Amino acid sequence: MPALDLRLAIPALGCWSITGVGLLCPRGVLVAVVLTMMVLSLAGALAGAMVGGVAGIGAPVVLATTGLTFGVGVALLIRADRVDAHPLRQLDGGTAAVVLRATEDPRVSTANPDVVWLRAQVHSVDDRPVPAASVIVFAPRQGGDQARWLDLGVGQPVRALVVVRVPDGRGLVVARLTARGPPAVVGAAPAYLRVSESVRVRFREVCAHTVGHREAGLLPGLVVGDTSMGEATVDEQFRRAGLTHLLAVSGANFALIVGAAVLLIGVAGGSIPLTVGAGLAATISFAVLVQLSPSVIRAAIMGGVGLLAMAASRGRSALPALAAAVVLGLLVWPELAVDLGFAMSVVATAALIVWSPPVRDRLIGLGLPRGPADAVAMATVAYVVTAPLVAAISGQVSLSAILANLAVAPAVPVATLLGAAAMLLAAPDVRALTALARVLVTACEPALRWILVVARVLGGGWAAIPTAPGWLLGIGVAVLVGRTLRRRRRVGSRRPDGGLARLEP
């Protein structure tokens, strides 16, 4: 197995760590860490040869890690200082009329179904423009107010009367706002967001008029992560079967849809610059269409880095691309450092890069064909590394996740690609194209039904166990996989004469 390229992965971990410290700890802790990184960077620059011997990592990596971590920490301190000085914080405990834009879809609180909450950016306070800043809005049930907040579109400016509460000084959220009435629309969302929402609405309409209600709720979720037409019972079955990730856009969606666009341009004879340009355009368009969730940000940046590497005619390396995605994502959206969804996405991707090939080779050595070995290895590794995070998020872990993911693996790409093509055809609202889109949605129906059957059969009440046993299960399987890899490494290091070769660190 080729050596892993960790030159960018280690600095990425440093950036992630200091960003997490800055968001979770008091400002003084962040200042201390930044000063420590500054000292280490200066010491490394003055004594590169000595520092380069640390753990065999190499002086450039050590210097890059300390220097980049220091830079990210300073940038975070500057942002934190701006948050502390924001005018909205002067109204702690008071009431204000604010103009804000939602940055993601509103949702009902799982802790209290009578409350809707959303992340937003505030742009005006009591008719005075203020620097754009992140806020969290809570809207208690008051007549029809809750429904009007739920209908709020991303990017749509609204005016609302709110009570201001300032957080404890950690993180980059300026304030927590409690709505005292419904939102009043005062403008339109940016054009690209309106187009995106129009495409999603048209796709939902085509699905609703073409296939059964459960299939119609599932297909938009597979293609663009739109679960607005899903059923609570189906969502619960998916959760217990370990299939929830299918309804949240991830790297798999980007690989399928953007990869298809790149392949079509390549087959048509397009040059490398044209192919890369088409891939980047497809990546940006798809990211805007599905909205910038943590997994979407990571997948989009990672795909963009890979495409740029192709343009530079350099060999693409998955781990450096992932590390670059983490660094760029944290620089633009520091809140990702403490987002469990982002952590799950990164950890799963890294595990597939590092663990999946040796596990696959081990299964092939046991007599399993390459195709099934690849599928089993990917499903097993992804389950093992994400089980603790799933337990932390949902309070339970699925016992049937590996089997369920293997069962739906052939159907998901079919439904996703056909559904994406149908969505594009339905977007212009032209009768002939809409009819063709409905044909493609109908072609998705067998795959959608199979996925729903798997979720129903393998997502029963027996399929989930509480958090504590789930952690133990994840640790136990991780140990088993680790022992398998270690055994493979020992076997692979044997000389032809029966001796053992020295293992390189």
Coordinates of C-alpha atoms in Angstrom, one line a residue:
M1 CA 0.0 0.0 0.0
P2 CA 1.5 3.4 -1.0
A3 CA 2.5 5.8 1.8
L4 CA -0.1 8.4 2.7
D5 CA 0.6 12.0 1.9
L6 CA 0.1 13.7 5.3
R7 CA 1.9 17.0 4.4
L8 CA -1.3 18.9 4.2
A9 CA -3.4 16.7 6.5
I10 CA -1.3 17.6 9.6
P11 CA -1.7 21.4 9.1
A12 CA -5.4 20.9 8.5
L13 CA -5.7 19.2 11.8
G14 CA -3.9 22.1 13.4
C15 CA -6.3 24.6 11.8
W16 CA -9.3 22.5 12.9
S17 CA -8.0 22.3 16.5
I18 CA -7.4 26.0 17.0
T19 CA -10.7 26.9 15.4
G20 CA -12.5 24.5 17.7
V21 CA -10.6 26.1 20.7
G22 CA -11.6 29.5 19.5
L23 CA -15.3 28.6 19.3
L24 CA -15.6 26.5 22.5
C25 CA -13.2 28.1 24.9
P26 CA -12.9 31.6 26.4
R27 CA -11.0 34.2 24.4
G28 CA -8.1 34.0 26.8
V29 CA -7.5 30.3 25.9
L30 CA -7.5 31.2 22.2
V31 CA -5.0 34.0 22.8
A32 CA -2.7 31.6 24.7
V33 CA -2.8 29.1 21.9
V34 CA -2.1 31.7 19.2
L35 CA 0.9 33.0 21.2
T36 CA 2.2 29.4 21.6
M37 CA 1.9 28.8 17.8
M38 CA 3.7 32.1 17.2
V39 CA 6.6 31.1 19.4
L40 CA 6.8 27.6 17.8
S41 CA 6.8 29.1 14.3
L42 CA 9.6 31.5 15.2
A43 CA 11.6 28.7 16.9
G44 CA 11.1 26.5 13.9
A45 CA 12.2 29.1 11.5
L46 CA 15.4 29.7 13.6
A47 CA 16.2 26.0 14.2
G48 CA 14.6 24.2 11.2
A49 CA 17.0 21.3 11.2
M50 CA 16.3 20.4 14.8
V51 CA 12.6 20.8 14.5
G52 CA 12.6 18.8 11.3
G53 CA 13.6 15.7 13.2
V54 CA 10.5 15.8 15.4
A55 CA 8.6 12.5 15.0
G56 CA 10.1 12.2 11.5
I57 CA 7.5 14.6 10.1
G58 CA 9.9 17.0 8.6
A59 CA 10.7 20.7 9.2
P60 CA 8.5 22.0 6.3
V61 CA 5.4 20.2 7.7
V62 CA 6.1 21.4 11.3
L63 CA 6.6 25.0 10.1
A64 CA 3.5 24.8 7.9
T65 CA 1.4 23.5 10.8
T66 CA 2.5 26.1 13.3
G67 CA 2.5 28.9 10.9
L68 CA -0.9 28.1 9.4
T69 CA -2.4 27.4 12.8
F70 CA -1.1 30.8 14.0
G71 CA -2.6 32.6 11.0
V72 CA -6.0 30.9 11.4
G73 CA -6.0 31.8 15.1
V74 CA -5.2 35.5 14.5
A75 CA -8.0 35.6 11.9
L76 CA -10.4 34.0 14.4
L77 CA -9.4 36.6 17.1
I78 CA -10.1 39.4 14.6
R79 CA -13.5 38.0 13.9
A80 CA -14.3 37.5 17.6
D81 CA -13.3 41.1 18.2
R82 CA -15.8 42.3 15.6
V83 CA -18.5 40.1 17.1
D84 CA -17.9 41.5 20.5
A85 CA -18.2 45.1 19.2
H86 CA -21.4 44.5 17.1
P87 CA -24.1 47.1 17.8
L88 CA -26.7 44.4 18.4
R89 CA -24.9 43.3 21.5
Q90 CA -25.6 46.6 23.2
L91 CA -29.3 45.7 23.3
D92 CA -28.9 42.6 25.5
G93 CA -32.3 41.9 27.1
G94 CA -34.1 44.5 25.1
T95 CA -36.4 44.5 22.1
A96 CA -35.4 45.5 18.6
A97 CA -36.8 45.5 15.0
V98 CA -34.2 43.7 12.8
V99 CA -33.9 42.9 9.1
L100 CA -32.3 39.6 8.6
R101 CA -31.8 36.9 5.9
A102 CA -32.0 33.2 6.7
T103 CA -28.8 31.3 5.8
E104 CA -30.4 27.9 5.9
D105 CA -33.9 26.4 5.9
P106 CA -35.9 27.0 9.1
R107 CA -36.7 23.8 11.1
V108 CA -38.8 22.6 14.0
S109 CA -36.8 22.1 17.2
T110 CA -36.4 18.5 18.2
A111 CA -36.3 19.4 21.8
N112 CA -39.5 21.5 21.6
P113 CA -41.9 21.0 18.7
D114 CA -43.5 24.3 19.5
V115 CA -40.4 26.2 18.5
V116 CA -39.0 26.9 15.0
W117 CA -35.4 28.0 14.8
L118 CA -33.1 29.1 12.0
R119 CA -29.6 30.5 11.4
A120 CA -29.6 33.9 9.8
Q121 CA -27.6 37.1 9.2
V122 CA -28.8 40.4 10.6
H123 CA -28.3 43.5 8.3
S124 CA -30.3 46.2 10.1
V125 CA -31.2 47.0 13.7
D126 CA -34.0 49.6 14.4
D127 CA -33.7 50.9 10.8
R128 CA -30.0 51.4 11.1
P129 CA -27.7 49.4 8.8
V130 CA -25.2 47.2 10.7
P131 CA -22.3 44.9 9.7
A132 CA -23.7 41.5 8.6
A133 CA -23.4 39.1 11.5
S134 CA -24.6 35.6 12.4
V135 CA -27.6 35.2 14.7
I136 CA -29.9 32.3 15.7
V137 CA -33.6 33.1 15.7
F138 CA -36.2 31.2 17.8
A139 CA -39.9 31.5 16.9
P140 CA -42.3 30.1 19.5
R141 CA -45.8 29.0 18.4
Q142 CA -48.1 32.0 18.4
G143 CA -51.1 31.5 16.2
G144 CA -49.9 31.3 12.6
D145 CA -46.5 32.8 13.2
Q146 CA -44.7 29.5 13.3
A147 CA -45.9 28.5 9.9
R148 CA -44.9 31.8 8.4
W149 CA -41.4 31.4 9.8
L150 CA -41.2 27.8 8.4
D151 CA -42.1 29.2 5.0
L152 CA -39.2 31.6 5.0
G153 CA -36.8 31.1 2.1
V154 CA -33.1 31.2 2.3
G155 CA -31.7 34.6 1.5
Q156 CA -35.1 36.3 1.7
P157 CA -34.9 39.6 3.7
V158 CA -37.6 39.9 6.4
R159 CA -38.3 42.4 9.2
A160 CA -39.2 41.0 12.6
L161 CA -39.6 42.2 16.2
V162 CA -37.2 40.2 18.5
V163 CA -35.9 40.1 22.0
V164 CA -32.1 40.1 22.0
R165 CA -30.0 37.7 24.2
V166 CA -26.2 37.9 24.0
P167 CA -24.4 34.5 24.3
D168 CA -21.6 33.9 26.8
G169 CA -18.8 35.3 24.7
R170 CA -17.7 32.1 23.0
G171 CA -18.2 31.4 19.3
L172 CA -19.1 33.8 16.5
V173 CA -22.8 34.1 17.0
V174 CA -23.6 37.8 17.8
A175 CA -27.0 37.1 19.5
R176 CA -29.9 34.7 20.0
L177 CA -33.1 36.4 19.0
T178 CA -36.6 35.4 20.1
A179 CA -39.3 36.5 17.7
R180 CA -42.2 38.4 19.0
G181 CA -44.4 38.1 15.9
P182 CA -44.4 36.9 12.3
P183 CA -41.7 37.9 9.8
A184 CA -42.6 40.6 7.3
V185 CA -41.0 40.2 3.8
V186 CA -39.2 43.4 2.8
G187 CA -37.4 42.3 -0.3
A188 CA -36.5 39.4 -2.6
A189 CA -33.7 36.8 -2.2
P190 CA -30.8 37.1 -4.6
A191 CA -31.5 36.0 -8.2
Y192 CA -29.4 32.8 -8.0
L193 CA -31.3 31.7 -4.9
R194 CA -34.7 32.3 -6.4
V195 CA -33.7 30.3 -9.5
S196 CA -32.4 27.5 -7.2
E197 CA -35.7 27.4 -5.3
S198 CA -37.7 27.5 -8.5
V199 CA -35.8 24.4 -9.8
R200 CA -36.4 22.6 -6.5
V201 CA -40.2 23.5 -6.5
R202 CA -40.6 22.3 -10.2
F203 CA -38.8 19.0 -9.4
R204 CA -41.0 18.4 -6.4
E205 CA -44.1 19.0 -8.5
V206 CA -43.0 16.6 -11.2
C207 CA -42.3 13.9 -8.6
A208 CA -45.6 14.4 -6.8
H209 CA -47.6 14.0 -10.1
T210 CA -45.6 11.1 -11.3
V211 CA -44.9 8.5 -8.6
G212 CA -46.4 7.5 -5.2
H213 CA -46.2 9.9 -2.3
R214 CA -43.4 8.0 -0.5
E215 CA -41.3 7.7 -3.7
A216 CA -42.0 11.4 -4.5
G217 CA -40.7 12.3 -1.0
L218 CA -37.6 10.2 -1.4
L219 CA -36.3 11.2 -4.8
P220 CA -35.7 15.0 -4.1
G221 CA -33.9 13.9 -1.0
L222 CA -31.6 11.6 -2.9
V223 CA -30.8 14.2 -5.6
V224 CA -30.6 17.5 -3.7
G225 CA -31.2 16.7 -0.1
D226 CA -34.7 18.2 -0.2
T227 CA -36.8 16.3 2.4
S228 CA -39.7 18.7 2.6
M229 CA -42.1 16.1 1.2
G230 CA -40.8 13.2 3.3
E231 CA -42.8 11.3 5.9
A232 CA -41.9 11.1 9.5
T233 CA -42.3 7.3 9.5
V234 CA -40.0 6.9 6.5
D235 CA -37.4 9.2 8.1
E236 CA -37.4 7.1 11.2
Q237 CA -37.0 3.9 9.2
F238 CA -34.0 5.4 7.4
R239 CA -32.5 6.5 10.7
R240 CA -32.8 3.1 12.3
A241 CA -31.4 1.4 9.1
G242 CA -28.4 3.8 9.0
L243 CA -29.5 5.3 5.7
T244 CA -30.1 8.9 6.8
H245 CA -27.0 10.0 4.9
L246 CA -28.7 9.2 1.6
L247 CA -31.1 12.2 2.3
A248 CA -28.2 14.6 3.0
V249 CA -26.1 15.7 0.1
S250 CA -22.5 14.5 0.4
G251 CA -19.5 13.7 -1.6
A252 CA -21.3 10.8 -3.2
N253 CA -23.8 13.1 -4.9
F254 CA -21.0 15.4 -6.1
A255 CA -19.1 12.4 -7.4
L256 CA -22.1 11.1 -9.4
I257 CA -23.5 14.3 -10.7
V258 CA -20.4 16.4 -11.3
G259 CA -18.6 13.3 -12.5
A260 CA -21.3 12.7 -15.1
A261 CA -20.9 16.2 -16.3
V262 CA -17.1 15.9 -16.6
L263 CA -17.5 12.5 -18.4
L264 CA -19.9 13.9 -20.9
I265 CA -17.6 16.8 -21.8
G266 CA -14.7 14.4 -22.0
V267 CA -16.5 12.0 -24.2
A268 CA -17.6 14.8 -26.5
G269 CA -13.9 15.6 -27.1
G270 CA -13.6 18.6 -24.8
S271 CA -10.1 19.8 -23.9
I272 CA -8.8 19.5 -20.3
P273 CA -9.4 23.2 -19.6
L274 CA -12.9 22.9 -20.9
T275 CA -13.6 19.8 -19.0
V276 CA -12.3 21.3 -15.8
G277 CA -14.3 24.5 -16.4
A278 CA -17.5 22.5 -16.9
G279 CA -16.7 20.5 -13.7
L280 CA -16.2 23.6 -11.7
A281 CA -19.4 25.2 -13.0
A282 CA -21.3 22.0 -12.2
T283 CA -19.8 21.9 -8.7
I284 CA -20.7 25.5 -8.0
S285 CA -24.2 25.2 -9.5
F286 CA -25.0 22.0 -7.6
A287 CA -23.7 23.4 -4.3
V288 CA -26.0 26.5 -4.7
L289 CA -28.9 24.3 -5.7
V290 CA -28.7 22.1 -2.6
Q291 CA -27.7 24.9 -0.2
L292 CA -24.4 25.1 1.7
S293 CA -24.6 22.5 4.5
P294 CA -21.4 21.3 6.1
S295 CA -21.1 18.1 4.1
V296 CA -21.9 20.1 0.9
I297 CA -19.1 22.6 1.6
R298 CA -16.6 19.9 2.3
A299 CA -17.5 17.9 -0.8
A300 CA -17.7 21.0 -3.1
I301 CA -14.3 22.3 -2.0
M302 CA -12.7 18.8 -2.2
G303 CA -14.1 18.3 -5.7
G304 CA -12.9 21.7 -6.8
V305 CA -9.4 21.1 -5.6
G306 CA -9.4 17.8 -7.5
L307 CA -10.5 19.5 -10.7
L308 CA -7.8 22.2 -10.3
A309 CA -5.2 19.5 -9.8
M310 CA -6.4 17.9 -13.1
A311 CA -6.0 21.2 -14.9
A312 CA -2.5 21.5 -13.6
S313 CA -1.8 18.0 -15.0
R314 CA -0.7 16.8 -11.6
G315 CA -1.6 13.4 -10.1
R316 CA -4.7 13.8 -7.8
S317 CA -4.3 12.7 -4.3
A318 CA -7.5 12.3 -2.3
L319 CA -6.1 12.9 1.2
P320 CA -4.4 16.3 0.3
A321 CA -7.6 17.3 -1.5
L322 CA -9.6 16.5 1.6
A323 CA -7.2 18.4 3.8
A324 CA -7.4 21.4 1.5
A325 CA -11.2 21.3 1.7
V326 CA -11.0 21.3 5.5
V327 CA -8.6 24.3 5.6
L328 CA -10.6 26.4 3.0
G329 CA -13.9 25.5 4.6
L330 CA -12.7 26.5 8.1
L331 CA -11.3 29.8 6.8
V332 CA -14.6 30.8 5.2
W333 CA -17.0 29.1 7.7
P334 CA -15.2 28.7 11.1
E335 CA -18.4 27.3 12.6
L336 CA -17.8 24.0 10.7
A337 CA -15.1 23.2 13.3
V338 CA -17.8 22.3 15.9
D339 CA -20.4 20.9 13.5
L340 CA -20.9 17.2 14.0
G341 CA -22.2 16.8 10.4
F342 CA -19.0 18.3 9.1
A343 CA -16.9 16.1 11.4
M344 CA -18.8 13.0 10.2
S345 CA -18.3 13.9 6.6
V346 CA -14.6 14.5 6.9
V347 CA -14.0 11.4 9.1
A348 CA -15.9 9.1 6.8
T349 CA -14.1 10.4 3.7
A350 CA -10.7 10.1 5.4
A351 CA -11.4 6.6 6.6
L352 CA -12.5 5.5 3.1
I353 CA -9.2 6.9 1.7
V354 CA -7.0 5.3 4.4
W355 CA -8.8 2.1 5.5
S356 CA -11.0 1.0 2.6
P357 CA -8.2 -0.2 0.2
P358 CA -6.4 -2.5 2.8
V359 CA -9.8 -3.9 4.0
R360 CA -10.8 -4.5 0.4
D361 CA -7.5 -6.2 -0.3
R362 CA -7.9 -8.4 2.8
L363 CA -11.4 -9.4 1.7
I364 CA -10.0 -10.3 -1.8
G365 CA -7.4 -12.4 -0.1
L366 CA -10.1 -14.3 1.6
G367 CA -11.7 -15.1 -1.8
L368 CA -14.3 -12.4 -2.2
P369 CA -14.5 -10.9 -5.8
R370 CA -13.1 -7.4 -6.2
G371 CA -16.5 -5.6 -6.8
P372 CA -18.3 -7.0 -3.7
A373 CA -15.1 -6.6 -1.7
D374 CA -15.0 -2.9 -2.5
A375 CA -18.6 -2.5 -1.5
V376 CA -18.3 -4.4 1.8
A377 CA -15.0 -2.5 2.7
M378 CA -16.5 0.9 2.1
A379 CA -19.8 0.2 3.9
T380 CA -17.9 -1.4 6.9
V381 CA -15.3 1.3 7.2
A382 CA -17.8 4.2 6.9
Y383 CA -20.0 2.5 9.6
V384 CA -17.1 1.9 12.0
V385 CA -15.7 5.4 12.0
T386 CA -19.0 7.3 12.1
A387 CA -20.7 5.1 14.7
P388 CA -19.5 7.2 17.7
L389 CA -20.6 10.4 16.0
V390 CA -23.9 9.0 15.0
A391 CA -24.4 7.9 18.6
A392 CA -23.5 11.4 19.8
I393 CA -26.1 13.0 17.4
S394 CA -29.0 10.5 17.6
G395 CA -28.5 8.7 20.9
Q396 CA -28.4 5.3 19.1
V397 CA -26.5 3.3 16.6
S398 CA -27.9 1.1 13.8
L399 CA -27.2 -2.7 13.9
S400 CA -28.3 -3.1 10.3
A401 CA -26.4 -0.2 8.7
I402 CA -23.8 -2.2 6.8
L403 CA -26.3 -4.6 5.4
A404 CA -28.7 -1.9 4.5
N405 CA -26.1 0.2 2.7
L406 CA -24.9 -2.8 0.7
A407 CA -28.5 -3.6 -0.2
V408 CA -29.3 -0.1 -1.6
A409 CA -25.9 0.5 -3.2
P410 CA -26.9 -0.6 -6.8
A411 CA -30.2 1.5 -6.6
V412 CA -28.9 4.8 -5.3
P413 CA -26.7 5.8 -8.3
V414 CA -29.5 4.9 -10.7
A415 CA -32.1 7.0 -8.9
T416 CA -29.7 9.9 -8.3
L417 CA -28.5 10.3 -11.9
L418 CA -31.9 9.8 -13.5
G419 CA -33.5 12.1 -10.9
A420 CA -30.8 14.8 -11.6
A421 CA -31.5 14.6 -15.3
A422 CA -35.3 14.8 -14.7
M423 CA -34.7 17.9 -12.4
L424 CA -32.8 19.7 -15.2
L425 CA -35.5 18.9 -17.8
A426 CA -38.3 20.0 -15.5
A427 CA -36.6 23.4 -14.6
P428 CA -37.7 25.4 -17.7
D429 CA -41.4 24.6 -17.3
V430 CA -41.7 23.6 -20.9
R431 CA -44.4 21.0 -21.6
A432 CA -42.3 18.7 -23.8
L433 CA -39.4 18.8 -21.4
T434 CA -41.6 18.2 -18.4
A435 CA -43.1 15.2 -20.1
L436 CA -39.6 13.8 -20.6
A437 CA -38.8 14.5 -17.0
R438 CA -41.8 12.5 -15.9
V439 CA -40.6 9.6 -18.0
L440 CA -37.2 9.7 -16.2
V441 CA -38.9 10.0 -12.8
T442 CA -41.0 6.9 -13.7
A443 CA -37.8 5.1 -14.6
C444 CA -36.5 5.8 -11.1
E445 CA -39.6 4.2 -9.4
P446 CA -38.2 0.6 -9.1
A447 CA -35.0 1.8 -7.5
L448 CA -36.9 4.1 -5.2
R449 CA -39.3 1.3 -4.1
W450 CA -36.3 -1.0 -3.4
I451 CA -34.7 1.6 -1.2
L452 CA -37.9 2.1 0.7
V453 CA -38.3 -1.7 1.1
V454 CA -34.8 -2.0 2.5
A455 CA -35.4 0.8 4.9
R456 CA -38.7 -0.7 6.1
V457 CA -37.3 -4.3 6.5
L458 CA -34.0 -3.3 8.1
G459 CA -35.2 -0.2 9.9
G460 CA -37.5 -1.9 12.4
G461 CA -37.4 -1.1 16.2
W462 CA -34.9 -4.0 16.6
A463 CA -32.3 -2.3 14.4
A464 CA -31.1 0.5 16.8
I465 CA -29.4 0.2 20.1
P466 CA -28.8 3.0 22.7
T467 CA -25.8 5.2 22.7
A468 CA -23.6 3.5 25.3
P469 CA -23.7 0.0 23.6
G470 CA -23.3 1.8 20.3
W471 CA -20.0 3.3 21.4
L472 CA -18.8 -0.1 22.6
L473 CA -19.9 -1.7 19.3
G474 CA -18.0 0.9 17.3
I475 CA -14.9 0.5 19.4
G476 CA -15.0 -3.3 19.1
V477 CA -15.4 -3.3 15.3
A478 CA -12.6 -0.7 15.0
V479 CA -10.3 -2.9 17.0
L480 CA -11.2 -5.8 14.8
V481 CA -10.5 -3.8 11.6
G482 CA -7.2 -2.6 13.1
R483 CA -6.1 -6.1 13.9
T484 CA -7.0 -7.1 10.3
L485 CA -4.9 -4.3 8.9
R486 CA -2.0 -5.1 11.1
R487 CA -2.1 -8.8 10.2
R488 CA -2.2 -7.8 6.5
R489 CA 0.8 -5.6 6.9
R490 CA 2.8 -8.3 8.6
V491 CA 1.9 -10.8 5.9
G492 CA 2.7 -8.3 3.1
S493 CA 6.1 -7.6 4.6
R494 CA 7.4 -11.2 4.4
R495 CA 10.3 -11.8 2.1
P496 CA 10.2 -14.5 -0.6
D497 CA 12.8 -16.4 1.4
G498 CA 10.5 -16.5 4.4
G499 CA 12.2 -13.7 6.4
L500 CA 10.6 -10.5 7.5
A501 CA 11.3 -7.2 5.8
R502 CA 11.8 -4.2 8.0
L503 CA 8.6 -2.2 8.2
E504 CA 9.2 1.5 7.4
P505 CA 7.6 3.9 9.8

